[in-house]
Amino acid sequence: MTLTVTPPSSESTWTRVCALPDILPGTGVCALVGGEQIAVFHVAGRVFALGNRDPFTGANVLSRGLTGSKGDTLKVASPLLKHAFDLETGVSLDDPAVSVPTYPARVEGGDVWIGSAG
């Protein structure tokens, strides 16, 4: 398995959210980091972090979404209305004017870490 490690930034604060095996491949979990709900996904050997709030419905559900791909783009589809978001950029694949925030994510020592602006 190859994991993506995002180098830590001196401007970010890193928070350990769980052990990597706690996220089944192809699924996501929700973590509370700095008071924000963050959807953390383990897809295609990589870890991604997006805001958990679906901007189309206002519900905090993206961590429960279905993951997959559209061409070369890894995505998550909201479980409510099935709007899809690029896991790397957070941009909606249905309406590029809409996006969810993304957060730096890394795996270190078998643990998943999420960065936020310091």
mmCIF file of N, CA, C and O in Angstrom, residues 21-113:
data_model
loop_
_atom_site.group_PDB
_atom_site.id
_atom_site.type_symbol
_atom_site.label_atom_id
_atom_site.label_comp_id
_atom_site.label_asym_id
_atom_site.label_seq_id
_atom_site.Cartn_x
_atom_site.Cartn_y
_atom_site.Cartn_z
ATOM 1 N N PRO A 21 -5.917 2.113 10.173
ATOM 2 C CA PRO A 21 -6.824 0.957 10.039
ATOM 3 C C PRO A 21 -8.242 1.211 10.550
ATOM 4 O O PRO A 21 -9.148 0.423 10.279
ATOM 5 N N ASP A 22 -8.441 2.320 11.283
ATOM 6 C CA ASP A 22 -9.798 2.654 11.734
ATOM 7 C C ASP A 22 -10.691 3.111 10.582
ATOM 8 O O ASP A 22 -11.912 3.177 10.742
ATOM 9 N N ILE A 23 -10.082 3.479 9.446
ATOM 10 C CA ILE A 23 -10.855 3.897 8.264
ATOM 11 C C ILE A 23 -10.743 2.779 7.234
ATOM 12 O O ILE A 23 -9.677 2.570 6.650
ATOM 13 N N LEU A 24 -11.824 2.061 7.016
ATOM 14 C CA LEU A 24 -11.793 0.980 6.034
ATOM 15 C C LEU A 24 -11.519 1.565 4.653
ATOM 16 O O LEU A 24 -12.049 2.631 4.301
ATOM 17 N N PRO A 25 -10.688 0.906 3.844
ATOM 18 C CA PRO A 25 -10.418 1.419 2.491
ATOM 19 C C PRO A 25 -11.724 1.651 1.716
ATOM 20 O O PRO A 25 -12.638 0.824 1.742
ATOM 21 N N GLY A 26 -11.782 2.812 1.070
ATOM 22 C CA GLY A 26 -12.952 3.153 0.277
ATOM 23 C C GLY A 26 -14.054 3.830 1.079
ATOM 24 O O GLY A 26 -15.135 4.090 0.538
ATOM 25 N N THR A 27 -13.794 4.104 2.349
ATOM 26 C CA THR A 27 -14.824 4.729 3.186
ATOM 27 C C THR A 27 -14.284 5.977 3.865
ATOM 28 O O THR A 27 -13.111 6.310 3.742
ATOM 29 N N GLY A 28 -15.160 6.627 4.609
ATOM 30 C CA GLY A 28 -14.778 7.816 5.345
ATOM 31 C C GLY A 28 -15.275 7.772 6.771
ATOM 32 O O GLY A 28 -16.112 6.949 7.134
ATOM 33 N N VAL A 29 -14.719 8.667 7.579
ATOM 34 C CA VAL A 29 -15.162 8.855 8.953
ATOM 35 C C VAL A 29 -15.273 10.356 9.187
ATOM 36 O O VAL A 29 -14.742 11.157 8.426
ATOM 37 N N CYS A 30 -15.961 10.731 10.240
ATOM 38 C CA CYS A 30 -16.058 12.139 10.598
ATOM 39 C C CYS A 30 -15.188 12.391 11.819
ATOM 40 O O CYS A 30 -15.192 11.597 12.767
ATOM 41 N N ALA A 31 -14.428 13.484 11.779
ATOM 42 C CA ALA A 31 -13.591 13.873 12.912
ATOM 43 C C ALA A 31 -13.908 15.319 13.271
ATOM 44 O O ALA A 31 -14.210 16.127 12.397
ATOM 45 N N LEU A 32 -13.839 15.628 14.542
ATOM 46 C CA LEU A 32 -14.033 16.999 15.003
ATOM 47 C C LEU A 32 -12.652 17.588 15.261
ATOM 48 O O LEU A 32 -11.927 17.138 16.162
ATOM 49 N N VAL A 33 -12.263 18.545 14.438
ATOM 50 C CA VAL A 33 -10.936 19.157 14.534
ATOM 51 C C VAL A 33 -11.120 20.669 14.658
ATOM 52 O O VAL A 33 -11.673 21.306 13.763
ATOM 53 N N GLY A 34 -10.673 21.213 15.748
ATOM 54 C CA GLY A 34 -10.796 22.649 15.964
ATOM 55 C C GLY A 34 -12.234 23.133 15.895
ATOM 56 O O GLY A 34 -12.489 24.237 15.417
ATOM 57 N N GLY A 35 -13.177 22.294 16.324
ATOM 58 C CA GLY A 35 -14.589 22.655 16.310
ATOM 59 C C GLY A 35 -15.263 22.474 14.960
ATOM 60 O O GLY A 35 -16.457 22.751 14.829
ATOM 61 N N GLU A 36 -14.527 22.009 13.944
ATOM 62 C CA GLU A 36 -15.080 21.788 12.609
ATOM 63 C C GLU A 36 -15.254 20.293 12.353
ATOM 64 O O GLU A 36 -14.365 19.500 12.680
ATOM 65 N N GLN A 37 -16.385 19.916 11.762
ATOM 66 C CA GLN A 37 -16.577 18.526 11.335
ATOM 67 C C GLN A 37 -15.821 18.325 10.020
ATOM 68 O O GLN A 37 -16.061 19.049 9.049
ATOM 69 N N ILE A 38 -14.929 17.340 10.009
ATOM 70 C CA ILE A 38 -14.128 17.059 8.825
ATOM 71 C C ILE A 38 -14.353 15.611 8.412
ATOM 72 O O ILE A 38 -14.275 14.697 9.235
ATOM 73 N N ALA A 39 -14.649 15.427 7.127
ATOM 74 C CA ALA A 39 -14.818 14.089 6.565
ATOM 75 C C ALA A 39 -13.443 13.606 6.112
ATOM 76 O O ALA A 39 -12.788 14.262 5.308
ATOM 77 N N VAL A 40 -13.009 12.476 6.659
ATOM 78 C CA VAL A 40 -11.681 11.930 6.362
ATOM 79 C C VAL A 40 -11.877 10.618 5.608
ATOM 80 O O VAL A 40 -12.566 9.719 6.094
ATOM 81 N N PHE A 41 -11.263 10.524 4.419
ATOM 82 C CA PHE A 41 -11.446 9.358 3.556
ATOM 83 C C PHE A 41 -10.130 8.629 3.328
ATOM 84 O O PHE A 41 -9.072 9.246 3.257
ATOM 85 N N HIS A 42 -10.236 7.318 3.200
ATOM 86 C CA HIS A 42 -9.110 6.453 2.862
ATOM 87 C C HIS A 42 -9.489 5.773 1.541
ATOM 88 O O HIS A 42 -10.239 4.797 1.531
ATOM 89 N N VAL A 43 -8.982 6.371 0.443
ATOM 90 C CA VAL A 43 -9.380 5.922 -0.893
ATOM 91 C C VAL A 43 -8.143 5.751 -1.764
ATOM 92 O O VAL A 43 -7.284 6.645 -1.811
ATOM 93 N N ALA A 44 -8.064 4.630 -2.446
ATOM 94 C CA ALA A 44 -6.977 4.344 -3.392
ATOM 95 C C ALA A 44 -5.605 4.504 -2.731
ATOM 96 O O ALA A 44 -4.663 5.014 -3.334
ATOM 97 N N GLY A 45 -5.502 4.092 -1.474
ATOM 98 C CA GLY A 45 -4.231 4.152 -0.765
ATOM 99 C C GLY A 45 -3.836 5.540 -0.308
ATOM 100 O O GLY A 45 -2.715 5.744 0.133
ATOM 101 N N ARG A 46 -4.764 6.491 -0.417
ATOM 102 C CA ARG A 46 -4.489 7.866 -0.018
ATOM 103 C C ARG A 46 -5.506 8.317 1.034
ATOM 104 O O ARG A 46 -6.570 7.718 1.171
ATOM 105 N N VAL A 47 -5.137 9.383 1.730
ATOM 106 C CA VAL A 47 -6.024 9.946 2.733
ATOM 107 C C VAL A 47 -6.404 11.361 2.301
ATOM 108 O O VAL A 47 -5.541 12.136 1.875
ATOM 109 N N PHE A 48 -7.705 11.687 2.401
ATOM 110 C CA PHE A 48 -8.223 13.000 2.010
ATOM 111 C C PHE A 48 -9.064 13.559 3.156
ATOM 112 O O PHE A 48 -9.694 12.793 3.891
ATOM 113 N N ALA A 49 -9.084 14.876 3.251
ATOM 114 C CA ALA A 49 -9.903 15.518 4.287
ATOM 115 C C ALA A 49 -10.681 16.672 3.667
ATOM 116 O O ALA A 49 -10.105 17.555 3.033
ATOM 117 N N LEU A 50 -11.996 16.626 3.843
ATOM 118 C CA LEU A 50 -12.910 17.642 3.312
ATOM 119 C C LEU A 50 -13.853 18.093 4.428
ATOM 120 O O LEU A 50 -14.071 17.360 5.389
ATOM 121 N N GLY A 51 -14.437 19.261 4.240
ATOM 122 C CA GLY A 51 -15.499 19.661 5.151
ATOM 123 C C GLY A 51 -16.617 18.637 5.085
ATOM 124 O O GLY A 51 -16.915 18.100 4.015
ATOM 125 N N ASN A 52 -17.252 18.352 6.215
ATOM 126 C CA ASN A 52 -18.284 17.308 6.248
ATOM 127 C C ASN A 52 -19.651 17.806 5.798
ATOM 128 O O ASN A 52 -20.545 17.028 5.531
ATOM 129 N N ARG A 53 -19.804 19.133 5.670
ATOM 130 C CA ARG A 53 -21.113 19.714 5.358
ATOM 131 C C ARG A 53 -21.364 19.706 3.851
ATOM 132 O O ARG A 53 -20.590 20.272 3.082
ATOM 133 N N ASP A 54 -22.444 19.086 3.447
ATOM 134 C CA ASP A 54 -22.872 19.095 2.047
ATOM 135 C C ASP A 54 -23.475 20.471 1.756
ATOM 136 O O ASP A 54 -24.503 20.822 2.330
ATOM 137 N N PRO A 55 -22.846 21.276 0.876
ATOM 138 C CA PRO A 55 -23.354 22.626 0.644
ATOM 139 C C PRO A 55 -24.711 22.661 -0.061
ATOM 140 O O PRO A 55 -25.397 23.678 -0.011
ATOM 141 N N PHE A 56 -25.111 21.581 -0.670
ATOM 142 C CA PHE A 56 -26.402 21.555 -1.369
ATOM 143 C C PHE A 56 -27.572 21.344 -0.401
ATOM 144 O O PHE A 56 -28.675 21.791 -0.653
ATOM 145 N N THR A 57 -27.323 20.628 0.693
ATOM 146 C CA THR A 57 -28.406 20.351 1.639
ATOM 147 C C THR A 57 -28.187 21.004 3.006
ATOM 148 O O THR A 57 -29.128 21.105 3.786
ATOM 149 N N GLY A 58 -26.940 21.354 3.300
ATOM 150 C CA GLY A 58 -26.617 21.908 4.604
ATOM 151 C C GLY A 58 -26.444 20.854 5.685
ATOM 152 O O GLY A 58 -26.225 21.186 6.845
ATOM 153 N N ALA A 59 -26.521 19.595 5.314
ATOM 154 C CA ALA A 59 -26.390 18.506 6.283
ATOM 155 C C ALA A 59 -24.928 18.047 6.374
ATOM 156 O O ALA A 59 -24.211 18.004 5.371
ATOM 157 N N ASN A 60 -24.523 17.696 7.572
ATOM 158 C CA ASN A 60 -23.160 17.197 7.784
ATOM 159 C C ASN A 60 -23.131 15.695 7.536
ATOM 160 O O ASN A 60 -23.283 14.897 8.469
ATOM 161 N N VAL A 61 -22.958 15.319 6.271
ATOM 162 C CA VAL A 61 -23.109 13.907 5.887
ATOM 163 C C VAL A 61 -22.025 13.383 4.941
ATOM 164 O O VAL A 61 -22.029 12.198 4.622
ATOM 165 N N LEU A 62 -21.122 14.240 4.469
ATOM 166 C CA LEU A 62 -20.200 13.775 3.417
ATOM 167 C C LEU A 62 -19.340 12.595 3.860
ATOM 168 O O LEU A 62 -18.965 11.759 3.038
ATOM 169 N N SER A 63 -19.028 12.493 5.151
ATOM 170 C CA SER A 63 -18.207 11.364 5.614
ATOM 171 C C SER A 63 -18.920 10.031 5.397
ATOM 172 O O SER A 63 -18.275 8.988 5.377
ATOM 173 N N ARG A 64 -20.226 10.072 5.205
ATOM 174 C CA ARG A 64 -21.020 8.852 4.957
ATOM 175 C C ARG A 64 -21.268 8.628 3.465
ATOM 176 O O ARG A 64 -22.009 7.716 3.095
ATOM 177 N N GLY A 65 -20.634 9.452 2.628
ATOM 178 C CA GLY A 65 -20.861 9.375 1.194
ATOM 179 C C GLY A 65 -20.222 8.164 0.538
ATOM 180 O O GLY A 65 -19.392 7.465 1.129
ATOM 181 N N LEU A 66 -20.619 7.952 -0.697
ATOM 182 C CA LEU A 66 -20.091 6.851 -1.492
ATOM 183 C C LEU A 66 -18.878 7.342 -2.265
ATOM 184 O O LEU A 66 -18.946 8.365 -2.961
ATOM 185 N N THR A 67 -17.767 6.628 -2.176
ATOM 186 C CA THR A 67 -16.554 7.023 -2.889
ATOM 187 C C THR A 67 -16.448 6.256 -4.196
ATOM 188 O O THR A 67 -17.022 5.181 -4.352
ATOM 189 N N GLY A 68 -15.703 6.846 -5.105
ATOM 190 C CA GLY A 68 -15.504 6.218 -6.400
ATOM 191 C C GLY A 68 -14.639 7.121 -7.250
ATOM 192 O O GLY A 68 -13.865 7.934 -6.724
ATOM 193 N N SER A 69 -14.783 6.993 -8.556
ATOM 194 C CA SER A 69 -14.004 7.851 -9.451
ATOM 195 C C SER A 69 -14.843 8.228 -10.656
ATOM 196 O O SER A 69 -15.787 7.524 -11.038
ATOM 197 N N LYS A 70 -14.471 9.382 -11.217
ATOM 198 C CA LYS A 70 -15.048 9.831 -12.478
ATOM 199 C C LYS A 70 -13.847 10.133 -13.361
ATOM 200 O O LYS A 70 -13.170 11.149 -13.148
ATOM 201 N N GLY A 71 -13.546 9.228 -14.273
ATOM 202 C CA GLY A 71 -12.296 9.324 -15.018
ATOM 203 C C GLY A 71 -11.138 9.134 -14.060
ATOM 204 O O GLY A 71 -11.106 8.162 -13.314
ATOM 205 N N ASP A 72 -10.205 10.077 -14.038
ATOM 206 C CA ASP A 72 -9.058 10.008 -13.132
ATOM 207 C C ASP A 72 -9.317 10.716 -11.809
ATOM 208 O O ASP A 72 -8.440 10.767 -10.949
ATOM 209 N N THR A 73 -10.504 11.269 -11.649
ATOM 210 C CA THR A 73 -10.815 12.057 -10.458
ATOM 211 C C THR A 73 -11.465 11.186 -9.394
ATOM 212 O O THR A 73 -12.509 10.580 -9.630
ATOM 213 N N LEU A 74 -10.840 11.138 -8.204
ATOM 214 C CA LEU A 74 -11.450 10.429 -7.085
ATOM 215 C C LEU A 74 -12.521 11.323 -6.483
ATOM 216 O O LEU A 74 -12.333 12.532 -6.366
ATOM 217 N N LYS A 75 -13.642 10.728 -6.129
ATOM 218 C CA LYS A 75 -14.772 11.544 -5.682
ATOM 219 C C LYS A 75 -15.503 10.898 -4.516
ATOM 220 O O LYS A 75 -15.345 9.712 -4.224
ATOM 221 N N VAL A 76 -16.321 11.743 -3.866
ATOM 222 C CA VAL A 76 -17.291 11.254 -2.898
ATOM 223 C C VAL A 76 -18.633 11.841 -3.308
ATOM 224 O O VAL A 76 -18.722 13.006 -3.692
ATOM 225 N N ALA A 77 -19.664 11.027 -3.253
ATOM 226 C CA ALA A 77 -21.028 11.465 -3.555
ATOM 227 C C ALA A 77 -21.801 11.559 -2.245
ATOM 228 O O ALA A 77 -21.786 10.633 -1.433
ATOM 229 N N SER A 78 -22.448 12.694 -2.043
ATOM 230 C CA SER A 78 -23.241 12.886 -0.835
ATOM 231 C C SER A 78 -24.314 11.797 -0.748
ATOM 232 O O SER A 78 -24.943 11.467 -1.754
ATOM 233 N N PRO A 79 -24.556 11.269 0.441
ATOM 234 C CA PRO A 79 -25.580 10.220 0.563
ATOM 235 C C PRO A 79 -27.011 10.744 0.407
ATOM 236 O O PRO A 79 -27.928 9.947 0.256
ATOM 237 N N LEU A 80 -27.192 12.072 0.420
ATOM 238 C CA LEU A 80 -28.559 12.604 0.321
ATOM 239 C C LEU A 80 -28.993 12.797 -1.122
ATOM 240 O O LEU A 80 -29.857 12.092 -1.610
ATOM 241 N N LEU A 81 -28.408 13.768 -1.820
ATOM 242 C CA LEU A 81 -28.838 14.052 -3.194
ATOM 243 C C LEU A 81 -27.823 13.586 -4.234
ATOM 244 O O LEU A 81 -27.971 13.861 -5.423
ATOM 245 N N LYS A 82 -26.763 12.914 -3.769
ATOM 246 C CA LYS A 82 -25.756 12.297 -4.656
ATOM 247 C C LYS A 82 -24.895 13.302 -5.417
ATOM 248 O O LYS A 82 -24.296 12.953 -6.432
ATOM 249 N N HIS A 83 -24.827 14.556 -4.957
ATOM 250 C CA HIS A 83 -23.883 15.487 -5.575
ATOM 251 C C HIS A 83 -22.474 14.993 -5.266
ATOM 252 O O HIS A 83 -22.165 14.623 -4.130
ATOM 253 N N ALA A 84 -21.598 15.010 -6.294
ATOM 254 C CA ALA A 84 -20.246 14.467 -6.133
ATOM 255 C C ALA A 84 -19.228 15.593 -5.979
ATOM 256 O O ALA A 84 -19.362 16.657 -6.593
ATOM 257 N N PHE A 85 -18.190 15.320 -5.170
ATOM 258 C CA PHE A 85 -17.123 16.284 -4.915
ATOM 259 C C PHE A 85 -15.771 15.615 -5.154
ATOM 260 O O PHE A 85 -15.564 14.457 -4.779
ATOM 261 N N ASP A 86 -14.874 16.390 -5.788
ATOM 262 C CA ASP A 86 -13.496 15.936 -6.013
ATOM 263 C C ASP A 86 -12.809 15.804 -4.657
ATOM 264 O O ASP A 86 -12.796 16.768 -3.875
ATOM 265 N N LEU A 87 -12.244 14.644 -4.358
ATOM 266 C CA LEU A 87 -11.614 14.440 -3.059
ATOM 267 C C LEU A 87 -10.350 15.283 -2.889
ATOM 268 O O LEU A 87 -9.952 15.568 -1.770
ATOM 269 N N GLU A 88 -9.709 15.653 -3.980
ATOM 270 C CA GLU A 88 -8.477 16.446 -3.854
ATOM 271 C C GLU A 88 -8.752 17.934 -3.730
ATOM 272 O O GLU A 88 -8.087 18.630 -2.967
ATOM 273 N N THR A 89 -9.722 18.450 -4.477
ATOM 274 C CA THR A 89 -9.948 19.899 -4.508
ATOM 275 C C THR A 89 -11.193 20.346 -3.754
ATOM 276 O O THR A 89 -11.330 21.524 -3.439
ATOM 277 N N GLY A 90 -12.122 19.432 -3.514
ATOM 278 C CA GLY A 90 -13.377 19.775 -2.862
ATOM 279 C C GLY A 90 -14.402 20.381 -3.803
ATOM 280 O O GLY A 90 -15.518 20.699 -3.390
ATOM 281 N N VAL A 91 -14.061 20.551 -5.074
ATOM 282 C CA VAL A 91 -14.966 21.171 -6.045
ATOM 283 C C VAL A 91 -16.069 20.186 -6.443
ATOM 284 O O VAL A 91 -15.811 19.004 -6.678
ATOM 285 N N SER A 92 -17.276 20.707 -6.528
ATOM 286 C CA SER A 92 -18.400 19.882 -6.949
ATOM 287 C C SER A 92 -18.207 19.457 -8.407
ATOM 288 O O SER A 92 -17.886 20.282 -9.267
ATOM 289 N N LEU A 93 -18.445 18.197 -8.690
ATOM 290 C CA LEU A 93 -18.355 17.703 -10.066
ATOM 291 C C LEU A 93 -19.664 17.971 -10.815
ATOM 292 O O LEU A 93 -19.712 17.833 -12.028
ATOM 293 N N ASP A 94 -20.697 18.385 -10.078
ATOM 294 C CA ASP A 94 -21.990 18.700 -10.685
ATOM 295 C C ASP A 94 -22.144 20.187 -10.954
ATOM 296 O O ASP A 94 -22.825 20.574 -11.897
ATOM 297 N N ASP A 95 -21.535 21.015 -10.113
ATOM 298 C CA ASP A 95 -21.606 22.471 -10.250
ATOM 299 C C ASP A 95 -20.267 23.047 -9.787
ATOM 300 O O ASP A 95 -20.058 23.235 -8.577
ATOM 301 N N PRO A 96 -19.337 23.313 -10.715
ATOM 302 C CA PRO A 96 -17.991 23.761 -10.340
ATOM 303 C C PRO A 96 -17.958 25.071 -9.547
ATOM 304 O O PRO A 96 -16.921 25.414 -8.986
ATOM 305 N N ALA A 97 -19.073 25.771 -9.476
ATOM 306 C CA ALA A 97 -19.104 27.003 -8.675
ATOM 307 C C ALA A 97 -19.252 26.705 -7.182
ATOM 308 O O ALA A 97 -19.116 27.605 -6.359
ATOM 309 N N VAL A 98 -19.518 25.447 -6.846
ATOM 310 C CA VAL A 98 -19.735 25.042 -5.456
ATOM 311 C C VAL A 98 -18.573 24.147 -5.027
ATOM 312 O O VAL A 98 -18.115 23.298 -5.794
ATOM 313 N N SER A 99 -18.117 24.345 -3.799
ATOM 314 C CA SER A 99 -17.051 23.478 -3.283
ATOM 315 C C SER A 99 -17.173 23.343 -1.774
ATOM 316 O O SER A 99 -17.893 24.094 -1.123
ATOM 317 N N VAL A 100 -16.458 22.380 -1.249
ATOM 318 C CA VAL A 100 -16.333 22.200 0.194
ATOM 319 C C VAL A 100 -14.866 22.438 0.540
ATOM 320 O O VAL A 100 -13.984 22.246 -0.305
ATOM 321 N N PRO A 101 -14.593 22.873 1.766
ATOM 322 C CA PRO A 101 -13.187 23.116 2.121
ATOM 323 C C PRO A 101 -12.388 21.819 2.163
ATOM 324 O O PRO A 101 -12.940 20.749 2.431
ATOM 325 N N THR A 102 -11.119 21.933 1.851
ATOM 326 C CA THR A 102 -10.215 20.793 1.958
ATOM 327 C C THR A 102 -9.181 21.102 3.030
ATOM 328 O O THR A 102 -8.909 22.268 3.330
ATOM 329 N N TYR A 103 -8.606 20.062 3.580
ATOM 330 C CA TYR A 103 -7.617 20.191 4.651
ATOM 331 C C TYR A 103 -6.428 19.297 4.322
ATOM 332 O O TYR A 103 -6.602 18.218 3.754
ATOM 333 N N PRO A 104 -5.226 19.725 4.701
ATOM 334 C CA PRO A 104 -4.079 18.838 4.505
ATOM 335 C C PRO A 104 -4.233 17.601 5.385
ATOM 336 O O PRO A 104 -4.754 17.693 6.499
ATOM 337 N N ALA A 105 -3.834 16.457 4.841
ATOM 338 C CA ALA A 105 -3.915 15.196 5.579
ATOM 339 C C ALA A 105 -2.625 14.426 5.371
ATOM 340 O O ALA A 105 -2.022 14.493 4.304
ATOM 341 N N ARG A 106 -2.217 13.709 6.387
ATOM 342 C CA ARG A 106 -1.012 12.890 6.276
ATOM 343 C C ARG A 106 -1.144 11.665 7.167
ATOM 344 O O ARG A 106 -1.964 11.643 8.102
ATOM 345 N N VAL A 107 -0.342 10.670 6.862
ATOM 346 C CA VAL A 107 -0.264 9.477 7.694
ATOM 347 C C VAL A 107 1.145 9.423 8.241
ATOM 348 O O VAL A 107 2.123 9.511 7.483
ATOM 349 N N GLU A 108 1.246 9.326 9.533
ATOM 350 C CA GLU A 108 2.562 9.267 10.178
ATOM 351 C C GLU A 108 2.493 8.259 11.321
ATOM 352 O O GLU A 108 1.608 8.373 12.182
ATOM 353 N N GLY A 109 3.385 7.296 11.295
ATOM 354 C CA GLY A 109 3.403 6.281 12.345
ATOM 355 C C GLY A 109 2.120 5.475 12.405
ATOM 356 O O GLY A 109 1.746 4.992 13.476
ATOM 357 N N GLY A 110 1.439 5.325 11.266
ATOM 358 C CA GLY A 110 0.188 4.568 11.221
ATOM 359 C C GLY A 110 -1.026 5.355 11.671
ATOM 360 O O GLY A 110 -2.128 4.821 11.721
ATOM 361 N N ASP A 111 -0.827 6.630 12.011
ATOM 362 C CA ASP A 111 -1.938 7.477 12.440
ATOM 363 C C ASP A 111 -2.270 8.509 11.377
ATOM 364 O O ASP A 111 -1.398 8.963 10.640
ATOM 365 N N VAL A 112 -3.551 8.901 11.321
ATOM 366 C CA VAL A 112 -4.018 9.917 10.380
ATOM 367 C C VAL A 112 -4.008 11.266 11.092
ATOM 368 O O VAL A 112 -4.545 11.398 12.205
ATOM 369 N N TRP A 113 -3.392 12.240 10.436
ATOM 370 C CA TRP A 113 -3.282 13.591 10.977
ATOM 371 C C TRP A 113 -3.940 14.558 10.006
ATOM 372 O O TRP A 113 -3.768 14.459 8.799
#
